[in-house]
Amino acid sequence: MEIKDSGSVVLTGYHSYSPARSPIAEDSPAVPVGMPCSQSPRIRKSHSRRINRMLSNESLHTPVFNRSVSETSNSSMEDFWCELKNIKESRENGSDDSLLVDMKPVDEGEMEAEWLQEVGLSTLISGTQEHDGQALLSTLTRTQAAAVQKRYNTYTQTMRKKNKHSVRDVRDIFGINESTTTFDSLPVSPLSSNGVQIPMKKSIWKPVTSNSCAFEKISQSVAEELSFEVSFSETIVIDDKEKERQKNQRLKRDDCILPKFIVWKSRFGLTEVEDLSQEDMKKIRYLSLIELTAFFDALGIELKRNRVIRIKGRENGLFGVPLTTLLENDQKKVPGTKVPLIFQKLLQRLEETGLETEGILRVPGSASRVKSLREDLVSKFYDNTFDWKNVRNNDAAGLLKMFIRELPTPLFTIEYLPAFIALVDKISKIKLQLQALHLLIMLLPDANRDIAKALLHFLKKVVSNEEKNKMSLWNVSMILAPNLFICKGKSANQEEMKAAASTAHIVRLLIRYQDILWTVPSFLISQVRKMNEAALHNNKKQLIFDKSVRKLLRRKTMERERPERREYCDVPEGVIRVYAPLHSKVSMAIQLNSRTKAKDILARFQCENSHGTPDKSHNQSLYEIGGNIGEHCLDPDTYMLDVYHINPQAEWILKPKNS
């Protein structure tokens, strides 16, 4: 099938999978069947040389591990080239109608208007006085507020030129005097309800490492501290030398250069993305986009995004179906499903039998077998009549990659692909790259995030078995990059090859630092708490002037019996009542001290119910609900008195996680 080169972005792998045995190029000789990429004809070597000329000499260092197939970074690039060519040639049996990128010229005003809407500040465009927008603005740090002001200024200037409608001056929104040109820095550490700042103590540290030999050998350098307590953009200091280094940025491809990072736990513990309510995660996304914009502004990098026109995908089947639709179908069969059932089964199959298979992700399965297996899966999977014994490991790996690249929208979203590329091409320090990547992960929709987490967990296991499967971190990254990301044009050029190397490095960071990336930075949680407090305060002020609502609330309060409320009012300072519906003792008053942790409360309930129903106490977590947070599953190492001080109105409930 001819691929039209209209200048738009073309997906490299969102088509029917058919591992190619066809020529490398239209005018080149065919690759003999069964011949590995490293032994393919002269044309393969010429393509590899073209890529390697783009890379620094540092990228050609020989990795420290022995490999039978991919001996050097050079062969890793050949692996990438093989995967990319196979995917492109497989388009002959597929279609490219699932996603388009809008290349129409867009003026700055429209771009900034879209940005303001995406960060939850559409009120600045509409001119209404919505309390959520005011609450969000009240939580911003100095650099975040400057980023918002910059976008709003551009928007207002464009609108004035077009004479579309009158717009408010930015000084009216932020309350800036005529002589004021900058914002005062706002605190980002947690505050109690009475405004007392709680000191942040580094009491516990957690090194983000892996038990696998492959990961342990990656870096022998001194571990670097990574703090989540302060806004990333507030800590950036770029001098002229660093700017020049970023301008001449060249990636090192050796696995050994990735440093180790130590993530410090504050007394509030660490929070994973699934530990917060959906409403709070929505606010986390607002703040993450503002913080990412401020982060790029501080580095002097333009944050670009693609405008996408989505075409409705399939509503039935297993491949090429939107994640949300696929999950809706799966949840009818298995309630609570977060990762598509077919994807779970493919990962399970590979983890059970394929982790030690040599070249498990690199060596393609039979094209005819994969095609036949796909058809059988579509017709038999949900009936539980599909015979998994007939699926070979390399065929299962091919089906897994096909599922990923045939998604109607890319797993890591096409909108922020330019930001993913920029964090590698424009930023020289791994720590800064990781921080930018961290914020981009916070922007992912729930469905994308959950499936990405499952995939990266599997890839980590593949790398851990490198000695047997011959798949290093860099090899795995090179193979997965063209399946996860996109590239331009129908034929290879310098821009495409440059993006190829960048996306492979992104995948490497995703695999290596995944334990960090799924942790919500505590400064964002602190801002969500302040945002909730501000919204609650604004709502209360509005209710005072609404007599009808006030009368209704008074009547409802009189009708309702609240023994728990009366009991709570009589509770002494530092005492909380914990509810445990699944235990025989459903509630317990606990006196907190400076050493009480969440896991101590869990242990106490287990001890009290040891003669009752101990099985119900397993796999339970302590939740903080209400007050200035929606719902928050607490880290077992959380110091309870500190959380109590910043959210005294919360309720405390013991229940299974994600129930």
CSV table of N, CA, C and O in Angstrom, one decimal, residues 564 567-568 571 574-592 596-606 608-609 620-625 634 640 644 650-655:
chain,number,residue,atom,x,y,z
A,564,GLU,N,-21.9,9.7,65.6
A,564,GLU,CA,-20.4,9.7,65.4
A,564,GLU,C,-19.9,11.2,65.5
A,564,GLU,O,-18.8,11.4,66.0
A,567,GLU,N,-19.6,12.2,69.0
A,567,GLU,CA,-18.5,11.5,69.7
A,567,GLU,C,-17.2,12.1,69.2
A,567,GLU,O,-16.3,12.3,70.0
A,568,TYR,N,-17.1,12.5,67.9
A,568,TYR,CA,-15.9,13.1,67.3
A,568,TYR,C,-15.6,14.4,68.0
A,568,TYR,O,-14.4,14.7,68.2
A,571,VAL,N,-13.7,14.0,71.2
A,571,VAL,CA,-12.4,13.3,71.1
A,571,VAL,C,-11.3,14.3,71.5
A,571,VAL,O,-11.2,15.4,70.9
A,574,GLY,N,-5.3,14.9,69.2
A,574,GLY,CA,-4.3,13.8,68.9
A,574,GLY,C,-4.9,12.4,69.0
A,574,GLY,O,-4.2,11.4,68.8
A,575,VAL,N,-6.3,12.3,69.1
A,575,VAL,CA,-6.9,11.0,69.2
A,575,VAL,C,-7.8,10.9,67.9
A,575,VAL,O,-8.6,11.8,67.6
A,576,ILE,N,-7.7,9.8,67.2
A,576,ILE,CA,-8.5,9.6,66.0
A,576,ILE,C,-9.3,8.3,66.2
A,576,ILE,O,-9.0,7.4,67.0
A,577,ARG,N,-10.5,8.3,65.5
A,577,ARG,CA,-11.3,7.1,65.6
A,577,ARG,C,-11.2,6.4,64.2
A,577,ARG,O,-11.5,7.0,63.2
A,578,VAL,N,-10.7,5.2,64.2
A,578,VAL,CA,-10.5,4.4,63.0
A,578,VAL,C,-11.6,3.4,62.8
A,578,VAL,O,-11.9,2.7,63.7
A,579,TYR,N,-12.2,3.4,61.6
A,579,TYR,CA,-13.3,2.5,61.3
A,579,TYR,C,-12.8,1.4,60.5
A,579,TYR,O,-12.1,1.6,59.5
A,580,ALA,N,-13.3,0.1,60.8
A,580,ALA,CA,-12.9,-1.1,60.1
A,580,ALA,C,-14.1,-1.9,59.9
A,580,ALA,O,-14.4,-2.9,60.6
A,581,PRO,N,-14.9,-1.7,58.8
A,581,PRO,CA,-16.1,-2.4,58.6
A,581,PRO,C,-16.0,-3.9,58.5
A,581,PRO,O,-16.9,-4.7,58.8
A,582,LEU,N,-14.8,-4.4,58.0
A,582,LEU,CA,-14.6,-5.8,57.8
A,582,LEU,C,-14.1,-6.6,59.0
A,582,LEU,O,-14.0,-7.8,59.0
A,583,HIS,N,-13.8,-5.9,60.1
A,583,HIS,CA,-13.4,-6.5,61.3
A,583,HIS,C,-14.5,-6.7,62.3
A,583,HIS,O,-15.6,-6.0,62.2
A,584,SER,N,-14.3,-7.6,63.2
A,584,SER,CA,-15.3,-7.8,64.3
A,584,SER,C,-15.4,-6.6,65.2
A,584,SER,O,-16.5,-6.3,65.6
A,585,LYS,N,-14.3,-5.9,65.4
A,585,LYS,CA,-14.3,-4.7,66.1
A,585,LYS,C,-14.3,-3.6,65.1
A,585,LYS,O,-13.2,-3.3,64.5
A,586,VAL,N,-15.4,-3.0,64.8
A,586,VAL,CA,-15.6,-2.1,63.7
A,586,VAL,C,-15.0,-0.7,63.8
A,586,VAL,O,-14.8,0.0,62.9
A,587,SER,N,-14.7,-0.3,65.0
A,587,SER,CA,-14.1,1.0,65.2
A,587,SER,C,-13.2,1.0,66.5
A,587,SER,O,-13.4,0.2,67.4
A,588,MET,N,-12.3,1.9,66.5
A,588,MET,CA,-11.3,2.0,67.6
A,588,MET,C,-10.8,3.4,67.7
A,588,MET,O,-10.4,4.0,66.7
A,589,ALA,N,-10.7,3.9,69.0
A,589,ALA,CA,-10.1,5.2,69.2
A,589,ALA,C,-8.6,5.0,69.5
A,589,ALA,O,-8.3,4.1,70.3
A,590,ILE,N,-7.8,5.7,68.8
A,590,ILE,CA,-6.3,5.5,68.9
A,590,ILE,C,-5.7,6.9,69.3
A,590,ILE,O,-5.9,7.9,68.6
A,591,GLN,N,-4.9,6.9,70.3
A,591,GLN,CA,-4.1,8.0,70.7
A,591,GLN,C,-2.8,8.1,69.9
A,591,GLN,O,-2.0,7.1,69.9
A,592,LEU,N,-2.6,9.2,69.2
A,592,LEU,CA,-1.5,9.3,68.3
A,592,LEU,C,-0.3,10.0,69.1
A,592,LEU,O,-0.5,10.8,69.9
A,596,THR,N,3.8,7.2,66.0
A,596,THR,CA,2.7,6.3,65.5
A,596,THR,C,2.7,6.3,63.9
A,596,THR,O,2.6,7.4,63.3
A,597,LYS,N,2.8,5.1,63.3
A,597,LYS,CA,2.7,5.0,61.9
A,597,LYS,C,1.4,4.3,61.5
A,597,LYS,O,0.7,3.7,62.3
A,598,ALA,N,1.1,4.4,60.2
A,598,ALA,CA,-0.1,3.8,59.7
A,598,ALA,C,-0.1,2.3,59.9
A,598,ALA,O,-1.1,1.6,60.2
A,599,LYS,N,1.1,1.7,59.7
A,599,LYS,CA,1.3,0.2,59.9
A,599,LYS,C,1.1,-0.2,61.3
A,599,LYS,O,0.7,-1.3,61.6
A,600,ASP,N,1.3,0.7,62.3
A,600,ASP,CA,1.1,0.4,63.7
A,600,ASP,C,-0.4,0.2,63.9
A,600,ASP,O,-0.9,-0.6,64.7
A,601,ILE,N,-1.2,1.1,63.3
A,601,ILE,CA,-2.7,1.0,63.4
A,601,ILE,C,-3.2,-0.3,62.8
A,601,ILE,O,-4.1,-1.0,63.4
A,602,LEU,N,-2.7,-0.7,61.6
A,602,LEU,CA,-3.1,-1.9,61.0
A,602,LEU,C,-2.7,-3.1,61.9
A,602,LEU,O,-3.5,-4.0,62.0
A,603,ALA,N,-1.5,-3.1,62.5
A,603,ALA,CA,-1.1,-4.2,63.4
A,603,ALA,C,-2.0,-4.3,64.6
A,603,ALA,O,-2.3,-5.4,65.1
A,604,ARG,N,-2.5,-3.1,65.1
A,604,ARG,CA,-3.3,-3.1,66.3
A,604,ARG,C,-4.7,-3.8,66.0
A,604,ARG,O,-5.2,-4.5,66.8
A,605,PHE,N,-5.2,-3.5,64.9
A,605,PHE,CA,-6.5,-4.1,64.5
A,605,PHE,C,-6.4,-5.6,64.3
A,605,PHE,O,-7.2,-6.3,64.6
A,606,GLN,N,-5.3,-6.0,63.7
A,606,GLN,CA,-5.0,-7.4,63.4
A,606,GLN,C,-4.9,-8.1,64.8
A,606,GLN,O,-5.4,-9.2,64.9
A,608,GLU,N,-6.2,-7.1,67.7
A,608,GLU,CA,-7.5,-7.1,68.4
A,608,GLU,C,-8.5,-8.2,67.8
A,608,GLU,O,-9.4,-8.7,68.5
A,609,ASN,N,-8.3,-8.5,66.5
A,609,ASN,CA,-9.2,-9.4,65.8
A,609,ASN,C,-8.6,-10.8,65.6
A,609,ASN,O,-9.1,-11.5,64.8
A,620,GLN,N,-5.3,-5.1,53.7
A,620,GLN,CA,-6.0,-3.9,54.0
A,620,GLN,C,-5.1,-2.7,54.1
A,620,GLN,O,-3.9,-2.9,54.5
A,621,SER,N,-5.6,-1.5,53.9
A,621,SER,CA,-4.8,-0.3,54.0
A,621,SER,C,-5.6,0.7,54.8
A,621,SER,O,-6.8,0.6,54.9
A,622,LEU,N,-4.9,1.7,55.3
A,622,LEU,CA,-5.6,2.8,56.1
A,622,LEU,C,-5.8,3.9,55.1
A,622,LEU,O,-4.9,4.4,54.4
A,623,TYR,N,-7.0,4.4,55.1
A,623,TYR,CA,-7.4,5.5,54.2
A,623,TYR,C,-7.7,6.8,54.9
A,623,TYR,O,-8.4,6.7,56.0
A,624,GLU,N,-7.3,7.9,54.4
A,624,GLU,CA,-7.6,9.2,54.8
A,624,GLU,C,-8.7,9.7,53.9
A,624,GLU,O,-8.4,9.9,52.7
A,625,ILE,N,-9.9,10.0,54.4
A,625,ILE,CA,-11.0,10.4,53.5
A,625,ILE,C,-11.6,11.7,54.0
A,625,ILE,O,-11.9,11.8,55.2
A,634,LEU,N,-2.9,5.6,52.6
A,634,LEU,CA,-1.7,6.0,53.2
A,634,LEU,C,-0.6,5.0,53.1
A,634,LEU,O,-0.8,3.8,53.2
A,640,MET,N,1.3,9.3,61.5
A,640,MET,CA,-0.1,9.6,61.5
A,640,MET,C,-0.4,11.0,62.2
A,640,MET,O,-1.3,11.7,61.7
A,644,TYR,N,-2.6,14.0,60.6
A,644,TYR,CA,-3.7,14.5,61.4
A,644,TYR,C,-3.6,16.0,61.6
A,644,TYR,O,-4.7,16.7,61.5
A,650,ALA,N,-10.5,14.9,58.6
A,650,ALA,CA,-10.5,13.7,57.9
A,650,ALA,C,-11.2,12.5,58.7
A,650,ALA,O,-11.1,12.5,59.9
A,651,GLU,N,-11.7,11.5,58.0
A,651,GLU,CA,-12.1,10.3,58.6
A,651,GLU,C,-11.1,9.2,58.2
A,651,GLU,O,-10.5,9.3,57.2
A,652,TRP,N,-11.0,8.2,59.1
A,652,TRP,CA,-10.0,7.2,58.9
A,652,TRP,C,-10.6,5.8,58.8
A,652,TRP,O,-11.3,5.4,59.7
A,653,ILE,N,-10.4,5.2,57.7
A,653,ILE,CA,-11.1,3.9,57.4
A,653,ILE,C,-10.1,2.8,57.0
A,653,ILE,O,-9.2,3.1,56.2
A,654,LEU,N,-10.3,1.6,57.5
A,654,LEU,CA,-9.5,0.5,57.2
A,654,LEU,C,-10.3,-0.3,56.2
A,654,LEU,O,-11.4,-0.8,56.4
A,655,LYS,N,-9.7,-0.6,55.0
A,655,LYS,CA,-10.4,-1.3,53.9
A,655,LYS,C,-9.4,-1.9,52.9
A,655,LYS,O,-8.2,-1.4,52.9
